Amino acid sequence: MSKATSTPTTSAAAKPAKKKKGDDESELSPEDLELKVIIETCVTRIKDVDTNLQAAGLETLRKEIRQATSTMTSAPKPLKFLRPHYPALKECFATLPIGPNKTLLADIMSMLAVTIADDTDKNASLSFKLQGNLTDLESWGHEYVRNLAGEIGDEYNKRLANEEDVSELLTLADIIVPFHMMHNAEPDACDLLMEIGKLERILEHVDTKIPSKYERVCLYLISCANYYPEPEDKVFYRTSLEIYRRAGDYARAIQLCLKLGEMEIIQQIFQQCDSVPMKKQLAFILARQGTCSTQVHGLPEESEECEAINSILRNAQLSEFFQSLQTDLGVSNPKDPEEVYKSGSETRSTLGTTVDSARSNLASTFVNAFVNVASGKDALVTQEGKASSFRTLNQYKKDKKWIFKNKDHGMMSAAASLGMILMWDVDEGLSQLDKYLYTADPYIKAGALLGIGIVNCTVRNEFDPAFALLQEHVDSPQVNLRLGSIMGIGLAYAGTARDDVMELLLGLVDKSMNNPELIGVISLALGMVFVGTANFQITDALMGRLLDAREPLTNSTYSRFIAVGLGLLYLGKGDTAEVALELAKVLQGSLGKYTTVTISTCAYAGSGNVLKVQQLLQICGEHAEEGAEVPPGPNPQGVAVLGIALIAMGEELGSAMAARTFDHLLQYGDPAVRRAVPLALGLLSVSNPQISIMDTLSKLTHDSDQEMWLPAIFALGLVGAGTNNSREGSMLQHLANYYNKEPSVLFAVRLAQGLLHLGKGTVTLSPFHSDRTLMNPVAMAGLLAVIHSCLDMKTIILGQSHYILFSMAVAMYPRMLMTFDDELRQIKTAARVGLAVDLAGQAGRPKAITGFQTHTTPVLLGHGDRAELATDDYTPLNPTLEGFVILKRNTPDDATSSSS
């Protein structure tokens, strides 16, 4: 008997080759020696010409092998002793006539081939099985079936390449898939169907009556979709969507519809769903996305059901719920900017009025707006300001004239900040802003118009007051009023894609060509209102203006906003942007390349497209010749760096790889590339204060290149936005003390401090929601507007256009879990909050969170957190416990069925 020439894959591996045959036999137990004799006897009988002896030998072999492979703990010793006879059995198989004996030997050879490395036929196990019995797979063990499935995928691709028949492979796959589904191996079944390109067949085998079954399938398919290019990934989403619809899991189905942009299916789901509380829950999910109209459900307008759902879709109660959240958390009192600035290590000069008092007051305006966002009251500009013990700003609080303590454009931002403090509360916000519309000062009036837009962002009022108030001033002879009203319209109607807004704003494009800032704001407003719609009429209009553009527009830093507006139109649209990219290639100079890169990066935002990242890295790697004159206009390399973060930020692996890539760009990139890296890091980790990224940004705030300081400091604010992170707070306090003689840098530090304490720690800027499976395009649009402006922070943010910072208002949203009954009365119940665990492909019922703490709702949720109910009294109508969730009280029968 010859030695085996390859290493077996089982635990009962052959002994090392240096040991002799006699030594092996001497170490075998009596039972093993007996089994070895039986195996050799069976092989001898199989070689015999007598068919009866062959049948007896084959049956004995099958019995021994099945007994050994029936469980994972049994060592397949029969296979170990049979492996040396593989060549002889293979020859015997070739000579056997077709019949029962050959079929049975094919089954045995198929099982034996799993442990043999056959260079002549890598799919030998499958080849033998196709000649054997296809109906008894289960008896050979689960590992054998898994191996067979792998070989089917390989053989299928080979036959397709050679244009051979694959029908027998599909037949065998149809037998294996139910086997996997029956034995809780759903990922293996999905893998096999993916390999043969028949994923839709999984619908025939999923048991939609058992949640754990279909949830495991859908979760695995959605996870796999991240690794497939467009449009192949859509197959995974659509298959999962159909499974959810069949199972009646409407909440998850709606989330997939939003990911696919299938508004017609959303209407079908509303019609398919017969539960009013569930329809309300679906409306909460749609309202969080921010791009759905009140007509999306297709319900009769006269019904009470329609009115209740429309109220949720319009976010009409968002302000009420948010202020209730702050009250429950004990942070409802207004917070003074100096409470944010306070630190024992800071000198008193940084707390009080510095030499540049106008800049200091402007910083306090923004900090006050960020910290008290949507609270309804503050200590500076509203009439209900609470007195503070800090004496520096005390006189401004007493006479309620904080707005007039700013200068020119500072007054515009101060008046607009009132809109942010009263954000989402349309009635109160308009009543307080109304008095400023009658002032003679154009800056204050422009700020009030912008404030009206901020108040209405994310909220849709049925009477539509914002459009009526703002459209009157878009043709004003005063530029500031035009800027305020147009920007206000962009914020108030972001994501609505209203035709009347397009008609109004497109009519202003030709009239504004001589003012780069104005045409930039118009383009930005159009992009925000029609974000992700790929509207070709707007594309044609803006592209036409860029083609006709002359100096000073092409050389102006504000021309970047035309490119941003075009990019927002194609946000997340992928290949749909190809037409716009072809048009952009006609554009000349740096502005043309800036526009092309912006559209390309926006189109693949959050997709993780590796090929696009490689193209952007190539742009970043271009080096200007020494002494070469820098071309005027926006630099396309900076937006290429931002594009890497924008594309990679959708999934964790891509984000980690992008962060490592930025380290190389910091070392080897040109100045324009290096200065964009901090902003890219901030975008990559919005409202997610990772220690590694914070440390990198902290180092860059002391970089030898002074142009790096401002973006690095602002990026720190983005990273910690709304988290109250103590580590970052210490960093910013140190920076405030270090740069207390640098007004511009100190202004950036104050902005970062305000963002860190956004909403007193209850508001996030992250555009991702629903367990980070969905990206809110409106929120992303607001972030991109600000980050692109920070590429030239000195001219835009530190200049006269700091009002662009209010674009972040559309990205602000409470980071909480609130629970309600079906009448939207708040329920306080126990919930566990912990770090989310990826369950894709895991068997059994593993825990979805780790390191949890138990709280009473409402609770705050940080980046990467996941919540689950800690009681069996309720069932959530949305399995993703995030935002506003309606709970259904369980009956005793429900509790019994869930426990069973």
PDB file of N, CA, C and O in Angstrom, residues 171-214:
ATOM      1  N   THR A 171     -29.442  21.910 -11.795  1.00  0.00           N
ATOM      2  CA  THR A 171     -30.282  20.901 -11.133  1.00  0.00           C
ATOM      3  C   THR A 171     -29.717  20.526  -9.774  1.00  0.00           C
ATOM      4  O   THR A 171     -30.454  20.436  -8.777  1.00  0.00           O
ATOM      5  N   LEU A 172     -28.393  20.318  -9.714  1.00  0.00           N
ATOM      6  CA  LEU A 172     -27.760  19.976  -8.445  1.00  0.00           C
ATOM      7  C   LEU A 172     -27.838  21.137  -7.466  1.00  0.00           C
ATOM      8  O   LEU A 172     -28.043  20.939  -6.263  1.00  0.00           O
ATOM      9  N   ALA A 173     -27.702  22.352  -7.969  1.00  0.00           N
ATOM     10  CA  ALA A 173     -27.805  23.534  -7.101  1.00  0.00           C
ATOM     11  C   ALA A 173     -29.198  23.634  -6.494  1.00  0.00           C
ATOM     12  O   ALA A 173     -29.359  24.003  -5.322  1.00  0.00           O
ATOM     13  N   ASP A 174     -30.214  23.311  -7.270  1.00  0.00           N
ATOM     14  CA  ASP A 174     -31.588  23.351  -6.758  1.00  0.00           C
ATOM     15  C   ASP A 174     -31.813  22.334  -5.654  1.00  0.00           C
ATOM     16  O   ASP A 174     -32.760  22.451  -4.865  1.00  0.00           O
ATOM     17  N   ILE A 175     -30.978  21.306  -5.591  1.00  0.00           N
ATOM     18  CA  ILE A 175     -31.068  20.313  -4.509  1.00  0.00           C
ATOM     19  C   ILE A 175     -30.293  20.783  -3.288  1.00  0.00           C
ATOM     20  O   ILE A 175     -30.726  20.598  -2.144  1.00  0.00           O
ATOM     21  N   ILE A 176     -29.148  21.434  -3.517  1.00  0.00           N
ATOM     22  CA  ILE A 176     -28.285  21.855  -2.406  1.00  0.00           C
ATOM     23  C   ILE A 176     -28.868  23.049  -1.654  1.00  0.00           C
ATOM     24  O   ILE A 176     -28.802  23.112  -0.424  1.00  0.00           O
ATOM     25  N   VAL A 177     -29.464  23.990  -2.374  1.00  0.00           N
ATOM     26  CA  VAL A 177     -29.971  25.208  -1.733  1.00  0.00           C
ATOM     27  C   VAL A 177     -31.018  24.893  -0.665  1.00  0.00           C
ATOM     28  O   VAL A 177     -30.920  25.387   0.474  1.00  0.00           O
ATOM     29  N   PRO A 178     -32.043  24.079  -0.935  1.00  0.00           N
ATOM     30  CA  PRO A 178     -32.983  23.742   0.144  1.00  0.00           C
ATOM     31  C   PRO A 178     -32.313  23.047   1.325  1.00  0.00           C
ATOM     32  O   PRO A 178     -32.716  23.237   2.477  1.00  0.00           O
ATOM     33  N   PHE A 179     -31.298  22.224   1.026  1.00  0.00           N
ATOM     34  CA  PHE A 179     -30.567  21.554   2.108  1.00  0.00           C
ATOM     35  C   PHE A 179     -29.925  22.593   3.032  1.00  0.00           C
ATOM     36  O   PHE A 179     -30.019  22.500   4.262  1.00  0.00           O
ATOM     37  N   HIS A 180     -29.254  23.591   2.447  1.00  0.00           N
ATOM     38  CA  HIS A 180     -28.628  24.639   3.252  1.00  0.00           C
ATOM     39  C   HIS A 180     -29.674  25.431   4.036  1.00  0.00           C
ATOM     40  O   HIS A 180     -29.474  25.744   5.218  1.00  0.00           O
ATOM     41  N   MET A 181     -30.760  25.785   3.399  1.00  0.00           N
ATOM     42  CA  MET A 181     -31.792  26.585   4.067  1.00  0.00           C
ATOM     43  C   MET A 181     -32.410  25.813   5.219  1.00  0.00           C
ATOM     44  O   MET A 181     -32.756  26.386   6.257  1.00  0.00           O
ATOM     45  N   MET A 182     -32.540  24.508   5.064  1.00  0.00           N
ATOM     46  CA  MET A 182     -33.139  23.683   6.114  1.00  0.00           C
ATOM     47  C   MET A 182     -32.219  23.544   7.318  1.00  0.00           C
ATOM     48  O   MET A 182     -32.682  23.382   8.445  1.00  0.00           O
ATOM     49  N   HIS A 183     -30.895  23.641   7.070  1.00  0.00           N
ATOM     50  CA  HIS A 183     -29.930  23.414   8.140  1.00  0.00           C
ATOM     51  C   HIS A 183     -29.280  24.712   8.629  1.00  0.00           C
ATOM     52  O   HIS A 183     -28.124  24.724   9.060  1.00  0.00           O
ATOM     53  N   ASN A 184     -30.023  25.829   8.515  1.00  0.00           N
ATOM     54  CA  ASN A 184     -29.578  27.128   9.039  1.00  0.00           C
ATOM     55  C   ASN A 184     -28.254  27.588   8.436  1.00  0.00           C
ATOM     56  O   ASN A 184     -27.449  28.250   9.098  1.00  0.00           O
ATOM     57  N   ALA A 185     -28.020  27.216   7.190  1.00  0.00           N
ATOM     58  CA  ALA A 185     -26.807  27.651   6.490  1.00  0.00           C
ATOM     59  C   ALA A 185     -27.206  28.594   5.354  1.00  0.00           C
ATOM     60  O   ALA A 185     -26.808  28.410   4.202  1.00  0.00           O
ATOM     61  N   GLU A 186     -28.007  29.605   5.674  1.00  0.00           N
ATOM     62  CA  GLU A 186     -28.507  30.531   4.662  1.00  0.00           C
ATOM     63  C   GLU A 186     -27.387  31.223   3.878  1.00  0.00           C
ATOM     64  O   GLU A 186     -27.498  31.375   2.653  1.00  0.00           O
ATOM     65  N   PRO A 187     -26.294  31.654   4.532  1.00  0.00           N
ATOM     66  CA  PRO A 187     -25.210  32.288   3.748  1.00  0.00           C
ATOM     67  C   PRO A 187     -24.628  31.365   2.682  1.00  0.00           C
ATOM     68  O   PRO A 187     -24.298  31.815   1.583  1.00  0.00           O
ATOM     69  N   ASP A 188     -24.512  30.058   2.997  1.00  0.00           N
ATOM     70  CA  ASP A 188     -23.988  29.119   2.004  1.00  0.00           C
ATOM     71  C   ASP A 188     -24.935  28.993   0.817  1.00  0.00           C
ATOM     72  O   ASP A 188     -24.491  28.922  -0.348  1.00  0.00           O
ATOM     73  N   ALA A 189     -26.227  28.986   1.102  1.00  0.00           N
ATOM     74  CA  ALA A 189     -27.202  28.923   0.014  1.00  0.00           C
ATOM     75  C   ALA A 189     -27.123  30.169  -0.863  1.00  0.00           C
ATOM     76  O   ALA A 189     -27.163  30.081  -2.097  1.00  0.00           O
ATOM     77  N   CYS A 190     -26.985  31.324  -0.230  1.00  0.00           N
ATOM     78  CA  CYS A 190     -26.879  32.579  -0.989  1.00  0.00           C
ATOM     79  C   CYS A 190     -25.607  32.599  -1.828  1.00  0.00           C
ATOM     80  O   CYS A 190     -25.622  33.025  -2.992  1.00  0.00           O
ATOM     81  N   ASP A 191     -24.505  32.139  -1.239  1.00  0.00           N
ATOM     82  CA  ASP A 191     -23.232  32.113  -1.970  1.00  0.00           C
ATOM     83  C   ASP A 191     -23.338  31.266  -3.234  1.00  0.00           C
ATOM     84  O   ASP A 191     -22.839  31.642  -4.299  1.00  0.00           O
ATOM     85  N   LEU A 192     -23.971  30.100  -3.113  1.00  0.00           N
ATOM     86  CA  LEU A 192     -24.098  29.210  -4.267  1.00  0.00           C
ATOM     87  C   LEU A 192     -24.930  29.866  -5.368  1.00  0.00           C
ATOM     88  O   LEU A 192     -24.555  29.840  -6.552  1.00  0.00           O
ATOM     89  N   LEU A 193     -26.043  30.490  -4.986  1.00  0.00           N
ATOM     90  CA  LEU A 193     -26.891  31.136  -5.987  1.00  0.00           C
ATOM     91  C   LEU A 193     -26.199  32.352  -6.603  1.00  0.00           C
ATOM     92  O   LEU A 193     -26.423  32.668  -7.783  1.00  0.00           O
ATOM     93  N   MET A 194     -25.371  33.046  -5.826  1.00  0.00           N
ATOM     94  CA  MET A 194     -24.598  34.156  -6.396  1.00  0.00           C
ATOM     95  C   MET A 194     -23.632  33.651  -7.457  1.00  0.00           C
ATOM     96  O   MET A 194     -23.459  34.260  -8.521  1.00  0.00           O
ATOM     97  N   GLU A 195     -22.982  32.518  -7.165  1.00  0.00           N
ATOM     98  CA  GLU A 195     -21.978  31.985  -8.085  1.00  0.00           C
ATOM     99  C   GLU A 195     -22.597  31.587  -9.422  1.00  0.00           C
ATOM    100  O   GLU A 195     -21.969  31.734 -10.467  1.00  0.00           O
ATOM    101  N   ILE A 196     -23.818  31.071  -9.376  1.00  0.00           N
ATOM    102  CA  ILE A 196     -24.432  30.619 -10.628  1.00  0.00           C
ATOM    103  C   ILE A 196     -25.366  31.685 -11.214  1.00  0.00           C
ATOM    104  O   ILE A 196     -26.068  31.414 -12.195  1.00  0.00           O
ATOM    105  N   GLY A 197     -25.375  32.877 -10.605  1.00  0.00           N
ATOM    106  CA  GLY A 197     -26.155  33.977 -11.159  1.00  0.00           C
ATOM    107  C   GLY A 197     -27.648  33.792 -11.088  1.00  0.00           C
ATOM    108  O   GLY A 197     -28.391  34.309 -11.936  1.00  0.00           O
ATOM    109  N   LYS A 198     -28.128  33.062 -10.090  1.00  0.00           N
ATOM    110  CA  LYS A 198     -29.561  32.800  -9.952  1.00  0.00           C
ATOM    111  C   LYS A 198     -30.046  33.203  -8.564  1.00  0.00           C
ATOM    112  O   LYS A 198     -30.792  32.474  -7.906  1.00  0.00           O
ATOM    113  N   LEU A 199     -29.647  34.380  -8.122  1.00  0.00           N
ATOM    114  CA  LEU A 199     -29.971  34.790  -6.756  1.00  0.00           C
ATOM    115  C   LEU A 199     -31.466  34.885  -6.522  1.00  0.00           C
ATOM    116  O   LEU A 199     -31.953  34.647  -5.413  1.00  0.00           O
ATOM    117  N   GLU A 200     -32.228  35.215  -7.578  1.00  0.00           N
ATOM    118  CA  GLU A 200     -33.672  35.366  -7.390  1.00  0.00           C
ATOM    119  C   GLU A 200     -34.337  34.066  -6.957  1.00  0.00           C
ATOM    120  O   GLU A 200     -35.445  34.080  -6.410  1.00  0.00           O
ATOM    121  N   ARG A 201     -33.684  32.914  -7.160  1.00  0.00           N
ATOM    122  CA  ARG A 201     -34.267  31.632  -6.755  1.00  0.00           C
ATOM    123  C   ARG A 201     -34.338  31.476  -5.236  1.00  0.00           C
ATOM    124  O   ARG A 201     -35.023  30.573  -4.746  1.00  0.00           O
ATOM    125  N   ILE A 202     -33.615  32.334  -4.505  1.00  0.00           N
ATOM    126  CA  ILE A 202     -33.661  32.245  -3.039  1.00  0.00           C
ATOM    127  C   ILE A 202     -35.070  32.535  -2.541  1.00  0.00           C
ATOM    128  O   ILE A 202     -35.473  32.081  -1.459  1.00  0.00           O
ATOM    129  N   LEU A 203     -35.847  33.293  -3.348  1.00  0.00           N
ATOM    130  CA  LEU A 203     -37.212  33.626  -2.945  1.00  0.00           C
ATOM    131  C   LEU A 203     -38.076  32.376  -2.799  1.00  0.00           C
ATOM    132  O   LEU A 203     -39.029  32.371  -2.017  1.00  0.00           O
ATOM    133  N   GLU A 204     -37.753  31.328  -3.540  1.00  0.00           N
ATOM    134  CA  GLU A 204     -38.543  30.106  -3.494  1.00  0.00           C
ATOM    135  C   GLU A 204     -38.291  29.297  -2.220  1.00  0.00           C
ATOM    136  O   GLU A 204     -39.087  28.409  -1.882  1.00  0.00           O
ATOM    137  N   HIS A 205     -37.204  29.595  -1.534  1.00  0.00           N
ATOM    138  CA  HIS A 205     -36.800  28.743  -0.409  1.00  0.00           C
ATOM    139  C   HIS A 205     -36.821  29.455   0.944  1.00  0.00           C
ATOM    140  O   HIS A 205     -36.617  28.800   1.968  1.00  0.00           O
ATOM    141  N   VAL A 206     -37.032  30.762   0.955  1.00  0.00           N
ATOM    142  CA  VAL A 206     -37.029  31.495   2.224  1.00  0.00           C
ATOM    143  C   VAL A 206     -38.367  31.320   2.921  1.00  0.00           C
ATOM    144  O   VAL A 206     -39.432  31.509   2.307  1.00  0.00           O
ATOM    145  N   ASP A 207     -38.314  30.988   4.186  1.00  0.00           N
ATOM    146  CA  ASP A 207     -39.522  30.872   4.998  1.00  0.00           C
ATOM    147  C   ASP A 207     -39.806  32.233   5.613  1.00  0.00           C
ATOM    148  O   ASP A 207     -39.209  32.618   6.619  1.00  0.00           O
ATOM    149  N   THR A 208     -40.724  32.989   5.011  1.00  0.00           N
ATOM    150  CA  THR A 208     -41.012  34.351   5.476  1.00  0.00           C
ATOM    151  C   THR A 208     -41.869  34.379   6.739  1.00  0.00           C
ATOM    152  O   THR A 208     -42.137  35.455   7.275  1.00  0.00           O
ATOM    153  N   LYS A 209     -42.282  33.208   7.210  1.00  0.00           N
ATOM    154  CA  LYS A 209     -43.073  33.167   8.440  1.00  0.00           C
ATOM    155  C   LYS A 209     -42.192  33.123   9.682  1.00  0.00           C
ATOM    156  O   LYS A 209     -42.676  33.346  10.786  1.00  0.00           O
ATOM    157  N   ILE A 210     -40.926  32.809   9.507  1.00  0.00           N
ATOM    158  CA  ILE A 210     -39.990  32.741  10.642  1.00  0.00           C
ATOM    159  C   ILE A 210     -39.003  33.911  10.526  1.00  0.00           C
ATOM    160  O   ILE A 210     -38.139  33.908   9.634  1.00  0.00           O
ATOM    161  N   PRO A 211     -39.130  34.938  11.381  1.00  0.00           N
ATOM    162  CA  PRO A 211     -38.275  36.128  11.250  1.00  0.00           C
ATOM    163  C   PRO A 211     -36.787  35.822  11.230  1.00  0.00           C
ATOM    164  O   PRO A 211     -36.042  36.401  10.443  1.00  0.00           O
ATOM    165  N   SER A 212     -36.346  34.913  12.101  1.00  0.00           N
ATOM    166  CA  SER A 212     -34.909  34.643  12.170  1.00  0.00           C
ATOM    167  C   SER A 212     -34.376  34.083  10.861  1.00  0.00           C
ATOM    168  O   SER A 212     -33.204  34.299  10.504  1.00  0.00           O
ATOM    169  N   LYS A 213     -35.231  33.402  10.097  1.00  0.00           N
ATOM    170  CA  LYS A 213     -34.809  32.810   8.819  1.00  0.00           C
ATOM    171  C   LYS A 213     -34.606  33.886   7.764  1.00  0.00           C
ATOM    172  O   LYS A 213     -33.539  34.015   7.161  1.00  0.00           O
ATOM    173  N   TYR A 214     -35.671  34.663   7.509  1.00  0.00           N
ATOM    174  CA  TYR A 214     -35.564  35.628   6.417  1.00  0.00           C
ATOM    175  C   TYR A 214     -34.665  36.805   6.783  1.00  0.00           C
ATOM    176  O   TYR A 214     -34.024  37.400   5.912  1.00  0.00           O
TER     177      TYR A 214
END
